[in-house]
Amino acid sequence: MIENDSKVSEPGVEAPGSAPNEGIGGAIKALIDDAQTLIQAEIAYRKVQAAYGLAQAKAIAVLIVLGLAFGFFTLLALVVGLLLALSMHFGVWGALAIVGGVLGVLAGICLMLALRRISRAKAALISGSRA
């Protein structure tokens, strides 16, 4: 008896498990399938990336709000401490006038600088749109 080698096949008959040569139509179909798989994978990746970014943005926003709140209360404590310290030397009303006046001047300077920057930015945007 002669044993048939499984790797050797008759002419014109393809071995089991081998892909038949489908020509250009099969290649195009395979290319389209691969492109669809790639697009689906890219969409899934972008969804995961967006979810991660959104989660990080939420955490960052919470930390910024907490930081600003703690900063505000720190400044409030400093102002109260300054009022208490100055009230020993200038009285309560004198300390209020000094601290309130300094804070008012600082607020006015900040607002004036902000208005100046707004007018500069507005002028730059208007002149840039005409060019």
XYZ file of N, CA, C and O in Angstrom, residues 1-125:
500
model
N 0.822 -1.176 0.000
C 0.000 0.000 0.000
C 0.864 1.236 0.000
O 1.847 1.302 0.691
N 0.354 2.211 -0.746
C 1.066 3.487 -0.820
C 0.274 4.502 -0.002
O -0.915 4.678 -0.191
N 1.000 5.131 0.884
C 0.344 6.141 1.713
C 0.400 7.467 0.991
O 1.425 7.851 0.417
N -0.703 8.201 1.008
C -0.747 9.530 0.382
C -0.214 10.561 1.357
O -0.587 10.595 2.524
N 0.659 11.389 0.853
C 1.179 12.494 1.661
C 0.114 13.597 1.677
O -0.389 13.998 0.634
N -0.224 14.112 2.843
C -1.298 15.098 2.939
C -0.891 16.423 2.302
O -1.736 17.234 1.964
N 0.408 16.667 2.150
C 0.851 17.921 1.557
C 0.801 17.885 0.041
O 0.804 18.900 -0.603
N 0.758 16.734 -0.526
C 0.745 16.605 -1.974
C -0.698 16.429 -2.409
O -1.433 15.619 -1.859
N -1.133 17.208 -3.398
C -2.508 17.113 -3.875
C -2.500 16.936 -5.385
O -1.509 17.187 -6.062
N -3.616 16.547 -5.874
C -3.726 16.327 -7.307
C -3.736 17.671 -8.023
O -4.167 18.674 -7.464
N -3.316 17.682 -9.283
C -3.350 18.940 -10.028
C -4.789 19.414 -10.192
O -5.693 18.653 -10.454
N -4.965 20.781 -9.999
C -6.283 21.371 -10.139
C -7.123 21.298 -8.879
O -8.187 21.878 -8.806
N -6.684 20.563 -7.880
C -7.419 20.454 -6.624
C -6.570 21.094 -5.543
O -5.407 20.737 -5.367
N -7.178 22.036 -4.831
C -6.411 22.740 -3.803
C -6.440 21.961 -2.505
O -7.399 21.253 -2.208
N -5.376 22.100 -1.755
C -5.269 21.416 -0.470
C -6.271 22.036 0.502
O -6.565 23.222 0.439
N -6.822 21.254 1.420
C -7.770 21.793 2.396
C -7.098 22.862 3.252
O -5.949 22.730 3.651
N -7.815 23.970 3.547
C -7.282 25.017 4.406
C -6.551 26.087 3.629
O -6.204 27.110 4.184
N -6.296 25.899 2.334
C -5.619 26.947 1.590
C -6.668 27.806 0.907
O -7.686 27.319 0.445
N -6.435 29.121 0.857
C -7.400 30.048 0.268
C -7.303 29.979 -1.241
O -6.220 29.998 -1.805
N -8.425 29.884 -1.907
C -8.383 29.850 -3.358
C -8.017 31.214 -3.910
O -8.272 32.234 -3.292
N -7.403 31.229 -5.043
C -7.010 32.469 -5.690
C -8.265 33.078 -6.301
O -8.770 32.591 -7.295
N -8.787 34.145 -5.692
C -10.050 34.724 -6.114
C -9.871 35.851 -7.120
O -10.841 36.437 -7.558
N -8.690 36.249 -7.404
C -8.468 37.322 -8.360
C -8.602 38.693 -7.726
O -8.584 38.851 -6.514
N -8.788 39.706 -8.577
C -8.812 41.087 -8.110
C -10.061 41.394 -7.295
O -10.035 42.193 -6.368
N -11.191 40.748 -7.631
C -12.424 40.966 -6.867
C -12.269 40.539 -5.421
O -12.722 41.225 -4.503
N -11.644 39.412 -5.210
C -11.414 38.935 -3.835
C -10.459 39.836 -3.083
O -10.628 40.076 -1.883
N -9.455 40.351 -3.788
C -8.494 41.253 -3.141
C -9.173 42.554 -2.732
O -8.927 43.086 -1.644
N -10.047 43.066 -3.606
C -10.756 44.299 -3.280
C -11.696 44.072 -2.101
O -11.798 44.901 -1.202
N -12.387 42.941 -2.080
C -13.290 42.625 -0.965
C -12.502 42.514 0.336
O -12.927 43.026 1.373
N -11.345 41.872 0.282
C -10.509 41.745 1.486
C -10.020 43.114 1.937
O -9.968 43.400 3.143
N -9.677 43.984 0.981
C -9.217 45.331 1.302
C -10.339 46.129 1.959
O -10.114 46.834 2.949
N -11.555 46.018 1.445
C -12.693 46.719 2.024
C -12.976 46.201 3.436
O -13.235 46.980 4.361
N -12.914 44.887 3.627
C -13.124 44.311 4.964
C -12.070 44.807 5.942
O -12.386 45.155 7.088
N -10.821 44.853 5.495
C -9.746 45.348 6.353
C -9.940 46.826 6.685
O -9.704 47.258 7.825
N -10.389 47.606 5.698
C -10.623 49.030 5.937
C -11.754 49.232 6.941
O -11.660 50.090 7.829
N -12.819 48.443 6.828
C -13.922 48.546 7.778
C -13.470 48.181 9.184
O -13.828 48.842 10.154
N -12.674 47.144 9.286
C -12.151 46.740 10.601
C -11.273 47.842 11.187
O -11.360 48.156 12.380
N -10.450 48.450 10.345
C -9.571 49.525 10.795
C -10.383 50.728 11.254
O -10.093 51.321 12.302
N -11.410 51.076 10.511
C -12.247 52.219 10.876
C -12.971 51.942 12.190
O -13.040 52.818 13.065
N -13.506 50.742 12.367
C -14.188 50.398 13.617
C -13.229 50.439 14.797
O -13.584 50.919 15.881
N -12.024 49.959 14.586
C -11.024 49.989 15.663
C -10.644 51.432 15.995
O -10.480 51.784 17.170
N -10.510 52.270 14.978
C -10.156 53.675 15.204
C -11.282 54.395 15.945
O -11.021 55.186 16.858
N -12.524 54.124 15.578
C -13.665 54.744 16.264
C -13.706 54.301 17.722
O -13.906 55.122 18.620
N -13.492 53.032 17.972
C -13.475 52.530 19.356
C -12.347 53.176 20.151
O -12.537 53.566 21.313
N -11.184 53.315 19.520
C -10.042 53.950 20.193
C -10.355 55.401 20.530
O -10.078 55.864 21.631
N -10.960 56.134 19.582
C -11.286 57.544 19.819
C -12.353 57.690 20.905
O -12.331 58.651 21.670
N -13.299 56.747 20.979
C -14.308 56.796 22.035
C -13.659 56.618 23.408
O -13.985 57.334 24.359
N -12.756 55.667 23.501
C -12.054 55.440 24.772
C -11.197 56.652 25.115
O -11.148 57.092 26.275
N -10.551 57.222 24.119
C -9.714 58.397 24.336
C -10.569 59.578 24.808
O -10.178 60.300 25.728
N -11.733 59.781 24.202
C -12.617 60.870 24.609
C -13.150 60.650 26.019
O -13.244 61.595 26.811
N -13.492 59.417 26.357
C -13.982 59.119 27.705
C -12.895 59.396 28.744
O -13.174 59.958 29.815
N -11.670 59.021 28.421
C -10.557 59.288 29.335
C -10.349 60.793 29.503
O -10.191 61.285 30.621
N -10.380 61.519 28.395
C -10.204 62.966 28.458
C -11.302 63.639 29.253
O -11.044 64.567 30.034
N -12.540 63.183 29.078
C -13.658 63.754 29.817
C -13.531 63.471 31.309
O -13.774 64.360 32.136
N -13.126 62.272 31.659
C -12.942 61.941 33.076
C -11.836 62.793 33.693
O -11.978 63.287 34.818
N -10.751 62.978 32.945
C -9.666 63.809 33.451
C -10.104 65.274 33.560
O -9.740 65.965 34.510
N -10.893 65.757 32.593
C -11.368 67.141 32.631
C -12.265 67.369 33.845
O -12.192 68.421 34.491
N -13.114 66.396 34.160
C -13.966 66.519 35.347
C -13.128 66.594 36.612
O -13.381 67.430 37.481
N -12.137 65.729 36.719
C -11.279 65.725 37.907
C -10.492 67.032 38.008
O -10.358 67.598 39.098
N -10.013 67.512 36.879
C -9.259 68.770 36.877
C -10.162 69.930 37.291
O -9.763 70.797 38.069
N -11.401 69.944 36.775
C -12.337 71.016 37.125
C -12.636 71.022 38.620
O -12.665 72.084 39.256
N -12.838 69.850 39.190
C -13.105 69.764 40.627
C -11.901 70.266 41.418
O -12.051 71.027 42.390
N -10.709 69.878 41.017
C -9.502 70.319 41.722
C -9.294 71.830 41.598
O -8.876 72.480 42.560
N -9.605 72.395 40.431
C -9.464 73.849 40.257
C -10.456 74.584 41.147
O -10.098 75.569 41.811
N -11.704 74.108 41.176
C -12.712 74.747 42.024
C -12.305 74.664 43.491
O -12.405 75.650 44.233
N -11.843 73.504 43.927
C -11.393 73.369 45.321
C -10.195 74.268 45.611
O -10.121 74.909 46.669
N -9.257 74.321 44.688
C -8.090 75.178 44.878
C -8.465 76.644 44.975
O -7.942 77.384 45.817
N -9.394 77.091 44.096
C -9.841 78.481 44.167
C -10.597 78.756 45.468
O -10.432 79.827 46.076
N -11.410 77.813 45.915
C -12.140 78.002 47.173
C -11.172 78.095 48.354
O -11.300 78.990 49.197
N -10.205 77.194 48.395
C -9.230 77.246 49.487
C -8.386 78.513 49.418
O -8.052 79.101 50.447
N -8.042 78.947 48.224
C -7.298 80.202 48.068
C -8.113 81.393 48.549
O -7.587 82.297 49.206
N -9.409 81.398 48.215
C -10.281 82.483 48.665
C -10.343 82.525 50.191
O -10.233 83.589 50.801
N -10.535 81.369 50.814
C -10.630 81.346 52.273
C -9.296 81.704 52.923
O -9.262 82.294 53.999
N -8.198 81.390 52.272
C -6.890 81.786 52.790
C -6.748 83.305 52.772
O -6.290 83.912 53.749
N -7.129 83.914 51.641
C -7.073 85.379 51.575
C -8.029 86.017 52.580
O -7.705 87.045 53.198
N -9.194 85.408 52.758
C -10.142 85.922 53.745
C -9.546 85.870 55.152
O -9.668 86.821 55.926
N -8.883 84.778 55.474
C -8.241 84.653 56.787
C -7.128 85.681 56.953
O -6.960 86.262 58.042
N -6.381 85.933 55.877
C -5.321 86.950 55.958
C -5.904 88.345 56.175
O -5.359 89.149 56.945
N -7.000 88.640 55.511
C -7.632 89.946 55.687
C -8.154 90.097 57.111
O -7.964 91.146 57.752
N -8.788 89.072 57.636
C -9.290 89.134 59.012
C -8.119 89.282 59.990
O -8.174 90.081 60.941
N -7.061 88.524 59.754
C -5.880 88.651 60.612
C -5.266 90.041 60.545
O -4.848 90.608 61.561
N -5.216 90.600 59.342
C -4.683 91.959 59.175
C -5.581 92.970 59.882
O -5.081 93.911 60.528
N -6.892 92.783 59.784
C -7.820 93.671 60.489
C -7.617 93.588 62.005
O -7.600 94.614 62.701
N -7.450 92.371 62.513
C -7.239 92.216 63.960
C -5.917 92.836 64.402
O -5.841 93.477 65.462
N -4.891 92.633 63.588
C -3.578 93.179 63.962
C -3.583 94.710 63.913
O -3.016 95.372 64.796
N -4.210 95.282 62.873
C -4.223 96.741 62.758
C -5.182 97.400 63.739
O -5.014 98.571 64.087
N -6.208 96.653 64.166
C -7.179 97.250 65.086
C -6.557 97.575 66.440
O -7.029 98.463 67.146
N -5.487 96.897 66.787
C -4.796 97.188 68.049
C -4.093 98.540 67.991
O -3.971 99.224 69.003
N -3.655 98.943 66.800
C -2.906 100.198 66.667
C -3.772 101.351 66.180
O -3.536 102.500 66.559
N -4.764 101.101 65.325
C -5.557 102.175 64.721
C -7.023 102.129 65.090
O -7.801 102.947 64.617
N -7.425 101.194 65.907
C -8.835 101.030 66.238
C -9.529 100.228 65.137
O -8.991 99.996 64.054
N -10.763 99.799 65.433
C -11.490 98.942 64.499
C -11.791 99.697 63.206
O -11.575 99.177 62.109
N -12.322 100.916 63.325
C -12.690 101.663 62.120
C -11.473 102.078 61.307
O -11.511 102.104 60.070
N -10.402 102.397 61.972
C -9.167 102.745 61.256
C -8.610 101.549 60.497
O -8.175 101.669 59.345
N -8.640 100.380 61.125
C -8.157 99.165 60.468
C -9.036 98.821 59.267
O -8.534 98.435 58.199
N -10.365 98.972 59.423
C -11.273 98.727 58.308
C -10.999 99.699 57.157
O -11.024 99.299 55.984
N -10.743 100.961 57.487
C -10.484 101.954 56.445
C -9.180 101.638 55.715
O -9.119 101.721 54.477
N -8.148 101.249 56.434
C -6.851 100.950 55.816
C -6.959 99.713 54.927
O -6.581 99.735 53.745
N -7.469 98.618 55.495
C -7.556 97.364 54.736
C -8.531 97.518 53.569
O -8.240 97.105 52.436
N -9.689 98.131 53.806
C -10.662 98.345 52.737
C -10.112 99.249 51.643
O -10.332 98.999 50.451
N -9.403 100.285 52.027
C -8.816 101.197 51.043
C -7.759 100.515 50.184
O -7.735 100.668 48.955
N -6.877 99.743 50.817
C -5.831 99.039 50.063
C -6.453 98.009 49.122
O -6.065 97.914 47.947
N -7.431 97.259 49.613
C -8.105 96.278 48.756
C -8.860 96.955 47.612
O -8.873 96.463 46.482
N -9.477 98.099 47.882
C -10.175 98.854 46.837
C -9.219 99.367 45.765
O -9.517 99.303 44.568
N -8.065 99.873 46.200
C -7.059 100.347 45.232
C -6.544 99.183 44.391
O -6.416 99.303 43.154
N -6.252 98.038 45.024
C -5.793 96.865 44.275
C -6.853 96.379 43.279
O -6.538 96.029 42.135
N -8.116 96.388 43.702
C -9.204 95.974 42.808
C -9.312 96.943 41.634
O -9.483 96.530 40.477
N -9.194 98.242 41.902
C -9.254 99.244 40.836
C -8.115 99.089 39.843
O -8.321 99.187 38.624
N -6.911 98.828 40.331
C -5.758 98.631 39.442
C -5.972 97.400 38.558
O -5.730 97.437 37.354
N -6.428 96.311 39.167
C -6.670 95.086 38.395
C -7.735 95.307 37.325
O -7.577 94.867 36.180
N -8.829 95.989 37.680
C -9.885 96.251 36.701
C -9.410 97.174 35.591
O -9.748 96.987 34.423
N -8.619 98.175 35.932
C -8.089 99.089 34.921
C -7.168 98.346 33.949
O -7.246 98.527 32.723
N -6.312 97.477 34.471
C -5.426 96.689 33.602
C -6.230 95.735 32.717
O -5.899 95.537 31.547
N -7.296 95.148 33.274
C -8.140 94.246 32.479
C -8.832 95.008 31.358
O -8.888 94.532 30.214
N -9.366 96.195 31.644
C -10.015 96.999 30.601
C -9.025 97.415 29.513
O -9.359 97.436 28.327
N -7.819 97.740 29.901
C -6.791 98.110 28.924
C -6.462 96.919 28.017
O -6.335 97.072 26.801
N -6.359 95.738 28.601
C -6.087 94.535 27.778
C -7.260 94.214 26.860
O -7.059 93.767 25.740
N -8.486 94.417 27.345
C -9.655 94.177 26.501
C -9.635 95.097 25.292
O -9.868 94.675 24.161
N -9.338 96.372 25.521
C -9.320 97.315 24.388
C -8.192 96.980 23.420
O -8.365 97.087 22.203
N -7.031 96.565 23.915
C -5.932 96.161 23.026
C -6.299 94.922 22.211
O -6.023 94.853 21.017
N -6.911 93.936 22.873
C -7.296 92.709 22.171
C -8.368 93.001 21.138
O -8.335 92.477 20.020
N -9.330 93.872 21.477
C -10.380 94.229 20.543
C -9.794 94.950 19.323
O -10.160 94.660 18.186
N -8.851 95.865 19.564
C -8.212 96.585 18.453
C -7.412 95.641 17.572
O -7.430 95.761 16.344
N -6.727 94.678 18.181
C -5.932 93.722 17.400
C -6.829 92.809 16.568
O -6.514 92.498 15.419
N -7.963 92.400 17.131
C -8.890 91.551 16.388
C -9.572 92.296 15.252
O -9.775 91.761 14.178
